[in-house]
Short mmCIF file of C-alpha atoms in Angstrom, two decimals:
data_model
loop_
_atom_site.label_atom_id
_atom_site.label_comp_id
_atom_site.label_asym_id
_atom_site.label_seq_id
_atom_site.Cartn_x
_atom_site.Cartn_y
_atom_site.Cartn_z
CA UNK X 1293 121.40 256.15 -51.67
CA UNK X 1294 120.26 259.70 -52.08
CA UNK X 1295 116.90 261.03 -53.12
CA UNK X 1296 117.07 262.15 -56.80
CA UNK X 1297 115.41 265.44 -55.86
CA UNK X 1298 118.05 266.00 -53.18
CA UNK X 1299 120.76 265.31 -55.77
CA UNK X 1300 119.24 267.90 -58.10
CA UNK X 1301 119.13 270.45 -55.27
CA UNK X 1302 122.83 269.90 -54.53
CA UNK X 1303 123.68 270.29 -58.23
CA UNK X 1304 121.53 273.44 -58.34
CA UNK X 1305 123.36 274.90 -55.34
CA UNK X 1306 126.75 274.20 -56.95
CA UNK X 1307 125.56 275.85 -60.14
CA UNK X 1308 124.21 278.90 -58.31
CA UNK X 1309 127.53 279.29 -56.49
CA UNK X 1310 129.28 279.29 -59.86
CA UNK X 1311 126.86 281.76 -61.38
CA UNK X 1312 127.19 284.13 -58.44
CA UNK X 1313 130.96 283.92 -58.26
CA UNK X 1314 131.45 284.43 -61.98
CA UNK X 1315 129.03 287.34 -61.99
CA UNK X 1316 130.42 289.04 -58.86
CA UNK X 1317 134.09 288.44 -59.73
CA UNK X 1318 133.87 288.40 -63.52
CA UNK X 1319 136.59 291.02 -63.94
CA UNK X 1320 138.91 289.17 -61.59
CA UNK X 1321 138.56 285.95 -63.60
CA UNK X 1322 139.02 287.81 -66.87
CA UNK X 1323 142.14 289.49 -65.50
CA UNK X 1324 143.55 286.04 -64.77
CA UNK X 1325 143.00 285.18 -68.43
CA UNK X 1326 139.88 283.04 -68.16
CA UNK X 1327 137.05 282.95 -70.65
CA UNK X 1328 133.83 283.50 -68.72
CA UNK X 1329 131.73 284.63 -71.65
CA UNK X 1330 129.06 281.94 -71.73
CA UNK X 1331 127.07 282.74 -68.61
CA UNK X 1332 123.89 282.06 -70.60
CA UNK X 1333 124.99 278.41 -70.95
CA UNK X 1334 124.95 278.13 -67.17
CA UNK X 1335 121.57 279.81 -67.04
CA UNK X 1336 120.28 277.19 -69.49
CA UNK X 1337 121.74 274.38 -67.36
CA UNK X 1338 120.07 275.94 -64.33
CA UNK X 1339 116.69 276.14 -66.06
CA UNK X 1340 117.01 272.47 -67.01
CA UNK X 1341 117.75 271.46 -63.42
CA UNK X 1342 114.85 273.52 -62.10
CA UNK X 1343 112.49 271.91 -64.63
CA UNK X 1344 113.30 268.50 -63.12
CA UNK X 1345 112.54 269.60 -59.56
CA UNK X 1346 109.19 269.48 -57.86
CA UNK X 1347 107.79 273.04 -57.54
CA UNK X 1348 107.58 272.78 -53.74
CA UNK X 1349 111.30 271.98 -53.55
CA UNK X 1350 112.17 274.87 -55.86
CA UNK X 1351 110.06 277.18 -53.73
CA UNK X 1352 111.76 276.04 -50.52
CA UNK X 1353 115.19 276.29 -52.15
CA UNK X 1354 114.55 279.85 -53.35
CA UNK X 1355 113.17 280.85 -49.98
CA UNK X 1356 116.23 279.48 -48.14
CA UNK X 1357 118.53 281.09 -50.70
CA UNK X 1358 116.85 284.44 -50.11
CA UNK X 1359 116.89 284.12 -46.33
CA UNK X 1360 120.35 282.65 -45.82
CA UNK X 1361 122.26 283.44 -49.02
CA UNK X 1362 122.69 279.72 -49.63
CA UNK X 1363 120.03 277.01 -49.45
CA UNK X 1364 121.99 273.76 -49.17
CA UNK X 1365 124.52 273.08 -46.47
CA UNK X 1366 126.59 269.99 -45.73
CA UNK X 1367 126.22 267.97 -42.57
CA UNK X 1368 129.38 267.31 -40.60
CA UNK X 1369 129.49 265.34 -37.36
CA UNK X 1370 125.67 265.24 -37.39
CA UNK X 1371 125.57 269.04 -37.38
CA UNK X 1372 124.05 271.44 -39.91
CA UNK X 1373 126.94 273.64 -41.04
CA UNK X 1374 124.49 276.45 -41.72
CA UNK X 1375 123.25 276.97 -38.15
CA UNK X 1376 125.35 274.40 -36.21
CA UNK X 1377 122.25 272.72 -34.80
CA UNK X 1378 122.28 268.98 -34.30
CA UNK X 1379 120.81 266.89 -37.09
CA UNK X 1380 118.78 263.83 -36.05
CA UNK X 1381 120.82 260.69 -36.62
CA UNK X 1382 117.69 259.04 -38.01
CA UNK X 1383 118.17 261.24 -41.09
CA UNK X 1384 120.92 258.83 -42.14
CA UNK X 1385 118.64 255.84 -41.93
CA UNK X 1386 116.78 254.15 -44.78
CA UNK X 1387 113.57 255.80 -43.54
CA UNK X 1388 114.75 259.11 -44.93
CA UNK X 1389 116.42 257.92 -48.14
CA UNK X 1390 113.49 258.98 -50.27
CA UNK X 1391 113.01 262.41 -48.73
CA UNK X 1392 114.66 265.78 -49.07
CA UNK X 1393 116.20 266.30 -45.65
CA UNK X 1394 116.02 269.72 -44.04
CA UNK X 1395 117.49 271.15 -40.86
CA UNK X 1396 114.77 271.17 -38.20
CA UNK X 1397 116.22 274.34 -36.73
CA UNK X 1398 116.91 276.64 -39.73
CA UNK X 1399 115.11 274.88 -42.59
CA UNK X 1400 118.19 274.67 -44.83
CA UNK X 1401 118.37 271.69 -47.15
CA UNK X 1402 120.99 269.24 -45.95
CA UNK X 1403 123.67 267.41 -47.90
CA UNK X 1404 125.20 264.32 -46.30
CA UNK X 1405 128.65 263.93 -47.93
CA UNK B 1062 150.16 283.89 -51.07
CA UNK B 1063 153.65 282.39 -51.14
CA UNK B 1064 154.84 279.33 -53.05
CA UNK B 1065 155.12 277.43 -49.76
CA UNK B 1066 151.52 278.30 -48.84
CA UNK B 1067 150.35 277.25 -52.29
CA UNK B 1068 152.19 273.95 -51.99
CA UNK B 1069 150.22 273.11 -48.85
CA UNK B 1070 147.09 272.84 -50.99
CA UNK B 1071 148.54 269.92 -52.97
CA UNK B 1072 148.23 266.36 -51.75
CA UNK B 1073 151.03 264.16 -53.15
CA UNK B 1074 148.66 261.17 -53.29
CA UNK B 1075 146.30 263.00 -55.64
CA UNK B 1076 148.88 264.08 -58.22
CA UNK B 1077 148.85 262.32 -61.59
CA UNK B 1078 152.16 262.39 -63.45
CA UNK B 1079 151.07 260.13 -66.29
CA UNK B 1080 147.60 261.15 -67.34
CA UNK B 1081 146.25 258.64 -69.90
CA UNK B 1082 143.35 260.79 -71.15
CA UNK B 1083 143.36 262.30 -74.62
CA UNK B 1084 140.10 264.32 -74.44
CA UNK B 1085 138.66 266.88 -72.05
CA UNK B 1086 135.98 264.55 -70.70
CA UNK B 1087 138.46 261.75 -70.11
CA UNK B 1088 140.95 264.08 -68.45
CA UNK B 1089 138.43 265.57 -66.02
CA UNK B 1090 137.12 262.10 -65.13
CA UNK B 1091 140.60 260.66 -64.61
CA UNK B 1092 141.54 263.53 -62.32
CA UNK B 1093 138.28 263.43 -60.33
CA UNK B 1094 138.80 259.66 -59.91
CA UNK B 1095 141.68 260.62 -57.63
CA UNK B 1096 139.62 262.97 -55.52
CA UNK B 1097 136.49 260.87 -54.95
CA UNK B 1098 135.57 257.24 -55.40
CA UNK B 1099 134.25 256.63 -58.92
CA UNK B 1100 130.45 256.13 -58.87
CA UNK B 1101 130.18 258.02 -55.58
CA UNK B 1102 127.90 261.03 -55.16
CA UNK B 1103 130.82 263.33 -54.50
CA UNK B 1104 132.49 262.18 -57.74
CA UNK B 1105 129.33 262.93 -59.69
CA UNK B 1106 128.88 266.40 -58.17
CA UNK B 1107 132.51 267.44 -58.62
CA UNK B 1108 132.60 266.22 -62.22
CA UNK B 1109 129.32 267.94 -63.03
CA UNK B 1110 130.57 271.18 -61.50
CA UNK B 1111 133.81 271.04 -63.54
CA UNK B 1112 131.86 270.35 -66.75
CA UNK B 1113 129.59 273.30 -66.01
CA UNK B 1114 132.65 275.48 -65.54
CA UNK B 1115 133.95 274.37 -68.93
CA UNK B 1116 130.59 275.35 -70.48
CA UNK B 1117 131.18 278.85 -69.19
CA UNK B 1118 134.43 278.97 -71.19
CA UNK B 1119 137.37 276.59 -71.41
CA UNK B 1120 139.80 276.71 -68.50
CA UNK B 1121 142.48 275.57 -70.92
CA UNK B 1122 144.40 278.78 -71.33
CA UNK B 1123 147.60 279.02 -73.35
CA UNK B 1124 151.03 277.39 -73.32
CA UNK B 1125 149.69 273.93 -72.61
CA UNK B 1126 148.15 274.68 -69.20
CA UNK B 1127 144.61 274.34 -67.87
CA UNK B 1128 143.12 275.43 -64.55
CA UNK B 1129 139.76 273.67 -64.11
CA UNK B 1130 138.23 275.13 -60.96
CA UNK B 1131 135.11 275.63 -58.92
CA UNK B 1132 133.27 275.21 -55.66
CA UNK B 1133 131.12 272.26 -54.69
CA UNK B 1134 129.27 270.99 -51.65
CA UNK B 1135 131.08 267.72 -52.33
CA UNK B 1136 134.43 269.30 -51.45
CA UNK B 1137 135.31 269.70 -47.78
CA UNK B 1138 138.53 271.73 -48.03
CA UNK B 1139 140.39 273.80 -50.57
CA UNK B 1140 142.71 271.62 -52.63
CA UNK B 1141 144.69 271.65 -55.84
CA UNK B 1142 145.21 268.51 -57.89
CA UNK B 1143 148.13 268.46 -60.31
CA UNK B 1144 148.05 266.27 -63.40
CA UNK B 1145 150.43 265.98 -66.31
CA UNK B 1146 150.13 264.47 -69.75
CA UNK B 1147 153.29 263.99 -71.82
CA UNK B 1148 151.30 263.43 -75.03
CA UNK B 1149 148.87 266.28 -74.40
CA UNK B 1150 145.08 266.45 -74.13
CA UNK B 1151 142.61 268.05 -76.54
CA UNK B 1152 141.18 270.50 -74.00
CA UNK B 1153 139.72 273.23 -76.26
CA UNK B 1154 142.49 275.54 -75.12
CA UNK B 1155 142.46 279.19 -76.16
CA UNK B 1156 145.44 278.74 -78.49
CA UNK B 1157 144.18 275.41 -79.84
CA UNK B 1158 147.31 273.60 -78.65
CA UNK B 1159 147.25 270.38 -76.62
CA UNK B 1160 147.22 270.77 -72.84
CA UNK B 1161 149.96 269.10 -70.82
CA UNK B 1162 149.74 270.59 -67.33
CA UNK B 1163 146.55 270.62 -65.25
CA UNK B 1164 145.96 272.41 -61.98
CA UNK B 1165 142.49 271.51 -60.75
CA UNK B 1166 141.41 273.80 -57.96
CA UNK B 1167 138.48 272.60 -55.86
CA UNK B 1168 136.90 274.55 -53.04
CA UNK B 1169 134.03 274.10 -50.63
CA UNK B 1170 131.28 276.74 -50.63
CA UNK B 1171 132.26 277.78 -47.10
CA UNK B 1172 135.85 278.90 -47.77
CA UNK B 1173 136.04 281.19 -44.73
CA UNK B 1174 139.73 281.98 -45.13
CA UNK B 1175 138.82 283.10 -48.67
CA UNK B 1176 141.90 281.47 -50.18
CA UNK B 1177 140.22 280.24 -53.35
CA UNK B 1178 140.69 283.20 -55.68
CA UNK B 1179 144.13 284.16 -54.29
CA UNK B 1180 145.28 280.56 -54.80
CA UNK B 1181 143.96 280.52 -58.37
CA UNK B 1182 145.62 283.87 -59.04
CA UNK B 1183 148.92 282.67 -57.62
CA UNK B 1184 148.81 279.51 -59.75
CA UNK B 1185 148.10 281.49 -62.92
CA UNK B 1186 150.88 283.94 -62.12
CA UNK B 1187 153.39 281.21 -61.25
CA UNK B 1188 152.83 279.23 -64.41
CA UNK B 1189 153.62 282.15 -66.72
CA UNK B 1190 157.33 281.33 -66.46
CA UNK B 1191 158.49 279.19 -69.42
CA UNK B 1192 161.38 277.61 -67.50
CA UNK B 1193 159.10 276.70 -64.61
CA UNK B 1194 156.72 274.90 -66.96
CA UNK B 1195 159.68 273.02 -68.45
CA UNK B 1196 160.73 271.97 -64.95
CA UNK B 1197 157.20 270.78 -64.15
CA UNK B 1198 157.17 268.74 -67.36
CA UNK B 1199 160.47 267.16 -66.37
CA UNK B 1200 159.71 266.52 -62.67
CA UNK B 1201 160.01 262.78 -62.04
CA UNK B 1202 158.17 262.72 -58.72
CA UNK B 1203 156.25 264.88 -56.26
CA UNK B 1204 159.40 266.02 -54.45
CA UNK B 1205 160.75 267.64 -57.63
CA UNK B 1206 157.35 269.12 -58.42
CA UNK B 1207 157.09 270.48 -54.86
CA UNK B 1208 160.49 272.16 -55.07
CA UNK B 1209 159.41 274.03 -58.22
CA UNK B 1210 156.19 275.29 -56.65
CA UNK B 1211 157.75 276.09 -53.27
CA UNK B 1212 160.55 278.19 -54.78
CA UNK B 1213 158.17 280.48 -56.65
#
């Protein structure tokens, strides 16, 4: 199980990656022949996601995004891939299923694939 | 990027030579079913990301080919999934024609080797060749498909 708020934060991070990439490299995608004209549709999808998140989570997400460039990082081998600090194994337990899990070292939001 | 390097991004087990889908939603779901267990979180995130990319503009280009693509936290390494539909899929392609060949490019956010855009560019460039597309439509198994990609 995964906290619904955590799921929304992962979806938001994926969406922000797409928005950034298709803004930064728009010409490259167009040159390849892709239609990337509806950026406003993604902005709408983003606004919808944000509206479903608790304000404190949005605030933390934006702050991490600003500080690190990306707010959500996956956990591999019980390690935060953002700062490579160890992640407590208890994070995988049922005790934490209803919480948004964050790296204790860097504060990034964690995704457990 | 060479054809041989591009080929390394394909996993034979993930290729679909007989896509059953007839619509865009069905096609994306059937392909993602190969990449992640249906009903899993990763499946949900990858599918959602691909749908969002389609909202930006259809990745169904012309000549019966589509290149759905994007990055997701649910993807751990750069990969390309090939899928083929003999009957064709209604994929809202730019020329309005059915789509037969799918190259789904999935990348993690942390693509340090930065292969994602070069791989997408190489795929788009490779598939321009009419004879190559005919060979991909006729390939009976992964070995034949691999030979076509490797030699280009």
